[in-house]
Coordinates of C-alpha atoms and ligand atoms in Angstrom, one line a residue:
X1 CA -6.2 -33.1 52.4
X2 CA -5.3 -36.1 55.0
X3 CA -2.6 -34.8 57.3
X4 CA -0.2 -37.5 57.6
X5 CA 2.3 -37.7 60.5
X6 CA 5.6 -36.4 59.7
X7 CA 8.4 -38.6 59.9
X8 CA 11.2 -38.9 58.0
X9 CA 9.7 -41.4 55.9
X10 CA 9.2 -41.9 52.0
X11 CA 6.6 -44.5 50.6
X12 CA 8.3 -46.0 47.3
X13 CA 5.9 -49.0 46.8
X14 CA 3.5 -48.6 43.6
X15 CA 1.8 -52.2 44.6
X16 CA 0.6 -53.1 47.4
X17 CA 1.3 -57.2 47.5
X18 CA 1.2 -58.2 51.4
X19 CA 2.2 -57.5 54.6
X20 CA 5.3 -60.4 54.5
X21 CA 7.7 -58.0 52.9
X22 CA 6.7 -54.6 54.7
X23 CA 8.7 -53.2 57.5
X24 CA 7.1 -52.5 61.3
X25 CA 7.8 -49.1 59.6
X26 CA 6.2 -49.0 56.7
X27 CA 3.1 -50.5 57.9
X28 CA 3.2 -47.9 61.1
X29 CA 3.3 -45.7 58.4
X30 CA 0.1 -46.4 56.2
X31 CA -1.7 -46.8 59.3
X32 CA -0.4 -43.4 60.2
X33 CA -1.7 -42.0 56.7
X34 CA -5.3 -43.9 57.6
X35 CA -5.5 -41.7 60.5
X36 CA -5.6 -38.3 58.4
X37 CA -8.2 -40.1 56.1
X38 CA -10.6 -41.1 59.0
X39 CA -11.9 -37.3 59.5
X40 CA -12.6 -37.3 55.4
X41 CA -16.1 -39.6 55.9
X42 CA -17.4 -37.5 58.8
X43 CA -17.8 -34.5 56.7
X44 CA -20.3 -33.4 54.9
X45 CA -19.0 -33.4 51.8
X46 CA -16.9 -36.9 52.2
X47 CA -14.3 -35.7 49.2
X48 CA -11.2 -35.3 48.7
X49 CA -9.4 -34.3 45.7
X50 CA -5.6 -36.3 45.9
X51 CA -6.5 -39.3 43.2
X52 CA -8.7 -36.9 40.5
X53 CA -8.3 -37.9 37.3
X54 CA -7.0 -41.2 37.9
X55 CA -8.7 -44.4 37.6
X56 CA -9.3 -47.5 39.9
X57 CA -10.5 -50.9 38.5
X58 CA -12.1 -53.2 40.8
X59 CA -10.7 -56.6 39.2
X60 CA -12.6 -59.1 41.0
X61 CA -12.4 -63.0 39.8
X62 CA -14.3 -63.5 43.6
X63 CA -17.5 -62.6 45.1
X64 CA -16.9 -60.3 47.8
X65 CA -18.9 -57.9 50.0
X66 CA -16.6 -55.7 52.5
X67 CA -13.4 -55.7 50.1
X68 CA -15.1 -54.6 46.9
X69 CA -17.8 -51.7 48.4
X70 CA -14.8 -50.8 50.7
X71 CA -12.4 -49.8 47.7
X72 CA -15.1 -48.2 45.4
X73 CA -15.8 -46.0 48.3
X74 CA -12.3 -45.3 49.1
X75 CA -11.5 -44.2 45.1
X76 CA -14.2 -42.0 45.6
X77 CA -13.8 -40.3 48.6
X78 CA -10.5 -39.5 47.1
X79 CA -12.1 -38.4 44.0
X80 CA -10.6 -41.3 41.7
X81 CA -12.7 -42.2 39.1
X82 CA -13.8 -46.5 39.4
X83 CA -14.6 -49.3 37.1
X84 CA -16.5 -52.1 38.9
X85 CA -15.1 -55.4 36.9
X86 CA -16.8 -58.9 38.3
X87 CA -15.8 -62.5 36.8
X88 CA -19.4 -63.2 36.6
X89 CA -20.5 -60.6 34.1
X90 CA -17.2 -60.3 31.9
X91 CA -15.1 -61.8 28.9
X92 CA -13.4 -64.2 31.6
X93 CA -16.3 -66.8 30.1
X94 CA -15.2 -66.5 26.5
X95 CA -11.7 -67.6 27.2
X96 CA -9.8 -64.4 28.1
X97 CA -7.4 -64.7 30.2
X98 CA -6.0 -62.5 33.4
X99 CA -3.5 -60.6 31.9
X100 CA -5.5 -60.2 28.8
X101 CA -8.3 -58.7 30.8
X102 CA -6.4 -56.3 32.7
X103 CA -3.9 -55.3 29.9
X104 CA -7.2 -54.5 28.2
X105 CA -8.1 -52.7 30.9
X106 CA -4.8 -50.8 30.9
X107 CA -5.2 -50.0 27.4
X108 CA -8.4 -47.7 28.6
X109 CA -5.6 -45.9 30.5
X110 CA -6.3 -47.0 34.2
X111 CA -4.4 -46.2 36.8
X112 CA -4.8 -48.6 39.7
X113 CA -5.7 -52.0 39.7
X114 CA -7.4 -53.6 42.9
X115 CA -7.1 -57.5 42.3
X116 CA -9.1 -60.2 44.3
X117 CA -8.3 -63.9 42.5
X118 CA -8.5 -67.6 43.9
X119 CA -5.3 -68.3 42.7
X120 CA -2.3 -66.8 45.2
X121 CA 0.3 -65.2 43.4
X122 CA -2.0 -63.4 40.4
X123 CA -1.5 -59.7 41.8
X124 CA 2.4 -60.2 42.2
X125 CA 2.2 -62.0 38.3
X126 CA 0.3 -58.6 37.2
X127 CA 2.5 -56.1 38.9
X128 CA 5.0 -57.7 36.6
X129 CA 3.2 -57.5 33.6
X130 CA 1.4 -54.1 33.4
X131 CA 1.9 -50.7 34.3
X132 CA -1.2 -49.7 36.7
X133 CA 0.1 -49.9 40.2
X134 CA -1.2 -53.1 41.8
X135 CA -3.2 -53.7 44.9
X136 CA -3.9 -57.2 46.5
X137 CA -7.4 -57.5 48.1
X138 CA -7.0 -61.0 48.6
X139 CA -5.4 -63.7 46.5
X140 CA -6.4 -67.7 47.2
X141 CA -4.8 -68.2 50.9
X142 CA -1.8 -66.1 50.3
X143 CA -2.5 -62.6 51.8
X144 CA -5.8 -60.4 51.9
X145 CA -2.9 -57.2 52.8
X146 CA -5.6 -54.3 53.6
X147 CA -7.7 -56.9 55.8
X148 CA -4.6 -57.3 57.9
X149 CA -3.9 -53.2 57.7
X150 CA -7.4 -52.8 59.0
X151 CA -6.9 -55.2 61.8
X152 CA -4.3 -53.9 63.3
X153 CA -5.3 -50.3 62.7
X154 CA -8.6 -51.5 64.7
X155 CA -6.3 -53.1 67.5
X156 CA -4.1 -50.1 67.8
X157 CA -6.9 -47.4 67.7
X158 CA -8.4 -49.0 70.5
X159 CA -5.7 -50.6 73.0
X160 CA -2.7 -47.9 71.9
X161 CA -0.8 -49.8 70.7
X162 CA 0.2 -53.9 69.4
X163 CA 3.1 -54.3 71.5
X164 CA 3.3 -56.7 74.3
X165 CA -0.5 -57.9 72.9
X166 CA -1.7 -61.8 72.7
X167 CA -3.5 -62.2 69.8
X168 CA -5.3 -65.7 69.2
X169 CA -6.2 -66.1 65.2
X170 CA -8.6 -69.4 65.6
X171 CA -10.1 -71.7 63.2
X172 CA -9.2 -72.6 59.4
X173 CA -6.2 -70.8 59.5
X174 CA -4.5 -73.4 56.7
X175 CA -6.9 -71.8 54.1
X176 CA -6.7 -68.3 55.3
X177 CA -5.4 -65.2 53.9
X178 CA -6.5 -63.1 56.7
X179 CA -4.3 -64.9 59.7
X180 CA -1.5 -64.6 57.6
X181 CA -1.9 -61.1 56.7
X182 CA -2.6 -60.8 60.3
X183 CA 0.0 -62.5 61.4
X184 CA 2.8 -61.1 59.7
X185 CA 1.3 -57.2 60.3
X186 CA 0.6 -58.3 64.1
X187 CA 4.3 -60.0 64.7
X188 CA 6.3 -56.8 63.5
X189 CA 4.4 -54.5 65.0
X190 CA 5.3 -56.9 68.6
X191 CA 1.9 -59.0 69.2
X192 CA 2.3 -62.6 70.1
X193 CA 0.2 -64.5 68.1
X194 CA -1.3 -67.8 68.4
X195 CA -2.6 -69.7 66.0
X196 CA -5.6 -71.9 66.8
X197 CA -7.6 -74.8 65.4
X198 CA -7.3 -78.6 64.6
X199 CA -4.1 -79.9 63.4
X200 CA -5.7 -80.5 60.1
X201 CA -6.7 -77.1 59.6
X202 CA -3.2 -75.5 60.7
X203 CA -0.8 -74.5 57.6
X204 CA 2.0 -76.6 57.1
X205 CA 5.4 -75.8 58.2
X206 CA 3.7 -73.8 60.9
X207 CA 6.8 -74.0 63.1
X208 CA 8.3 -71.9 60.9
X209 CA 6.1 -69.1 61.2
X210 CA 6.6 -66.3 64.0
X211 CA 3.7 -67.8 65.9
X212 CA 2.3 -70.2 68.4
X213 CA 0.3 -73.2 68.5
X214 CA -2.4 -74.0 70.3
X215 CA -5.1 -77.1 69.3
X216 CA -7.5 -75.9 72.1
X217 CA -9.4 -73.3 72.5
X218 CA -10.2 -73.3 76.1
X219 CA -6.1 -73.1 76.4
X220 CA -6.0 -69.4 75.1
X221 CA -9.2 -67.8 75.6
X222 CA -8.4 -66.5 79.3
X223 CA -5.0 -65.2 78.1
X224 CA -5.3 -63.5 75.0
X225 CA -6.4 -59.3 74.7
X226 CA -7.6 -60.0 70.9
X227 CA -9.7 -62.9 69.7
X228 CA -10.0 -63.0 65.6
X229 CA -11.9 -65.5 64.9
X230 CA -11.8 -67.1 61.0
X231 CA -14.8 -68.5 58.6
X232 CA -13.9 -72.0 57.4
X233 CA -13.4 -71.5 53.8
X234 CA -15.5 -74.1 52.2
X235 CA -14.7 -73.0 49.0
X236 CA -10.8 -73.8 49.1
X237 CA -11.6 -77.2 51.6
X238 CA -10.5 -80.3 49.8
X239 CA -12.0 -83.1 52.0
X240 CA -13.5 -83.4 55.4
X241 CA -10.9 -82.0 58.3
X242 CA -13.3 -82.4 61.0
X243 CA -15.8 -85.2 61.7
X244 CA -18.8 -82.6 62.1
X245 CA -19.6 -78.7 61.7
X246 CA -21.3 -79.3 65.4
X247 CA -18.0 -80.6 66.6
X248 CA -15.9 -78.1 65.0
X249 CA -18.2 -75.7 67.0
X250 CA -18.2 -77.6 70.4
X251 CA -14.3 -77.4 70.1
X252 CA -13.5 -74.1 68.1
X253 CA -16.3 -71.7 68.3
X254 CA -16.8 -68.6 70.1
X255 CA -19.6 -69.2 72.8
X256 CA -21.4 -67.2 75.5
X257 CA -20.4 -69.9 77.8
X258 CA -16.8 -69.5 76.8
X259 CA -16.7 -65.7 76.5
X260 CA -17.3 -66.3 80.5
X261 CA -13.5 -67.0 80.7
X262 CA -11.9 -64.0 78.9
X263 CA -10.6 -61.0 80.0
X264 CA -13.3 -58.4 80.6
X265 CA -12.1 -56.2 77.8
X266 CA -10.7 -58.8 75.3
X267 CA -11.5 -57.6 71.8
X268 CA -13.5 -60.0 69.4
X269 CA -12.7 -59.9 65.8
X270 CA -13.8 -61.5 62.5
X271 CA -13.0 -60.6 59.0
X272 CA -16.6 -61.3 57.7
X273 CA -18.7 -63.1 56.3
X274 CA -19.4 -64.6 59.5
X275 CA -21.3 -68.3 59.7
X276 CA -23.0 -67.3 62.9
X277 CA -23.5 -70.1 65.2
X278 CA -20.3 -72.1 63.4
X279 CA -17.1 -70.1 64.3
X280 CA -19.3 -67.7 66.5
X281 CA -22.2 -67.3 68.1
X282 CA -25.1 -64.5 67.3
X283 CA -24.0 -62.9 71.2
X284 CA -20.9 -63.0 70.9
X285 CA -20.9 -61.5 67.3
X286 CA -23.3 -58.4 68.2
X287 CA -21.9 -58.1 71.8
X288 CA -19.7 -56.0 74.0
X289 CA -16.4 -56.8 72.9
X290 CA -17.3 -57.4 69.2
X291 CA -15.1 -54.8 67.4
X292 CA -16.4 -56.7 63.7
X293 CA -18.2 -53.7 62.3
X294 CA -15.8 -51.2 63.8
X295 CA -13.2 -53.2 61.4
X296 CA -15.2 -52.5 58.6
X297 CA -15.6 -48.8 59.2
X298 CA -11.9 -48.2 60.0
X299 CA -11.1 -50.4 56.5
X300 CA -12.1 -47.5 54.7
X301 CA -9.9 -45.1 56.0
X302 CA -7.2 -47.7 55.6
X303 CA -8.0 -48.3 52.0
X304 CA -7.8 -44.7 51.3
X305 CA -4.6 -44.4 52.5
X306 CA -3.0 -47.3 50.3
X307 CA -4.9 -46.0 47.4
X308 CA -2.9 -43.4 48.5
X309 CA 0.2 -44.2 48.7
X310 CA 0.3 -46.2 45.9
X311 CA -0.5 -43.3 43.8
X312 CA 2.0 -41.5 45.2
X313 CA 4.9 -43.5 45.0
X314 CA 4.0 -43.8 41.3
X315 CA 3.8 -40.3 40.7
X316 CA 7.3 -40.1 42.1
X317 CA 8.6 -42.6 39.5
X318 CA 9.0 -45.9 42.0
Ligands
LIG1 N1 -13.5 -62.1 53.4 C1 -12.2 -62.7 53.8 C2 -11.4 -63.2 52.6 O1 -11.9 -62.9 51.5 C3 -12.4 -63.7 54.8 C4 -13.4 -64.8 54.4 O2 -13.9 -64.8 53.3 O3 -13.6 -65.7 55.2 O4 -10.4 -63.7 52.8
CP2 N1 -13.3 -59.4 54.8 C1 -13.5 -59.6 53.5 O1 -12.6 -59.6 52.8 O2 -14.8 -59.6 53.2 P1 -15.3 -59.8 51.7 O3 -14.9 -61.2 51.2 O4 -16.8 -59.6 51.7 O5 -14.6 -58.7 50.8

């Protein structure tokens, strides 16, 4: 079993929505519980028992490569059995709706539903409307929750702690769920983040957000201890924000010439899937300070430890 760190602490949260309504606490917390789960994938026999008999449904109205394989895993290394639902391959084409399809689901007595969807809001509208606890993994650009978990447990594992950090998040951060998971895990655990990228690809209302701004990269990159840089999502783009993708990369992307200018041990990020040579280039990707596949790994344990938790607190009743 995962030891967890013992503080006086209950988890009561069956869903996991986003990181907006957590506490610097709470999300200490399930970062604390990811640490016990890390040591789980270096045995031998990479089980462990706390989620047997129960069952995890992948519910995945979009493609995805990290989030998906990441989950499965996690169910079962904690010995959960998983149903792999895709759009693509399902009922979703004759007409069935979401909460058909996962109160059919339900009806097969699952236990867990991990829910990706292009429109923000449709985990919180499920965790209304079934009984399986809910868990985010991305909805439209509201919040990708264990994305932002696995940031900041990547951050903290390898520079201590957040506190006191400068964190720049740069590129299409309007249509991106990952800076504002990010942000929102990265602000209450005492980062200062900036926010960069053309005005037209910055959310709106973005002075009301507990960030900065910055419209030029060469501003930030000699200040800032994390760099995460962001795919532009193409898929949620409506119109042209930038005059060219070679622009957008003279002004925006992450270059060998530019890395020249950032502190020696400045930590480059990037959710994945990465467009390399648009938001980054190949050497900065696969180089020194690339943490990108280190994400991935420590995702797992993170995943693990919602899983989890969620479990738990239904177990308990919450
Ligand atoms: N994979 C992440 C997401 O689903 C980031 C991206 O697709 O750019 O939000
Ligand atoms: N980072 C991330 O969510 O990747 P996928 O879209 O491949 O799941």
């Amino acid at each position: 079993m995962a030891a967890r760190k013992s503080k006086q602490f209950e988890w009561s949260h069956k869903h996991l929505l986003g990181l907006r309504e957590l506490t610097a606490e709470e999300i200490s917390f399930i970062l604390d519980t990811a640490v016990g789960f890390e040591q789980v994938s270096t045995r031998s026999v990479k089980k462990a028992p706390p989620l047997r008999g129960k069952v995890v449904v992948n519910l995945f109205f979009e493609d995805s490569t990290r989030t998906r394989n990441s989950f499965a895993l996690a169910a079962g290394r904690l010995s959960a059995d998983i149903i792999e639902f895709t759009k693509k391959d399902s009922s979703v084409s004759k007409g069935e709706t979401l909460l058909d399809t996962a109160r059919n689901l339900e009806a097969m007595g699952i236990d867990i539903v991990v829910v990706r969807h292009s429109a923000g809001g449709a985990p919180k509208f499920l965790s209304r409307n079934i009984n399986a606890c809910v868990v985010n993994a991305g909805d439209g650009f509201c919040e990708h929750p264990t994305q932002g978990l696995l940031d900041v447990y990547t951050i903290r594992k390898i520079k201590g702690t957040l506190d006191g950090l400068k964190i720049a998040i740069v590129g299409d951060v309007a249509h991106s769920r990952v800076a504002r998971s990010d942000m929102w895990a990265m602000n209450k655990l005492g980062a200062e983040v900036t926010f960069v990228g053309p005005p037209t690809l910055m959310p709106a209302r973005v002075d009301e957000l507990p960030v900065k701004v910055s419209y030029c990269l060469d501003d930030v990159i000699d200040k800032v201890d994390v760099i995460n840089m962001l795919r532009i999502q193409f898929e949620r783009l409506g119109g042209n924000p930038f005059p060219s993708i070679r622009e957008y990369s003279h002004y925006f992307g992450l270059t060998v010439e530019r890395m020249k200018r950032a502190k020696s041990d400045i930590l480059v990020m990037h959710p994945g899937p990465i467009n390399r040579g648009l938001e980054i280039e190949s050497e900065v990707a696969d180089g020194k300070n690339s943490v990108i596949l280190e994400q991935v790994t420590n995702g797992l344990a993170v995943r693990m430890a919602v899983l989890f938790l969620v479990n738990q607190a239904a177990a308990q009743g919450n």
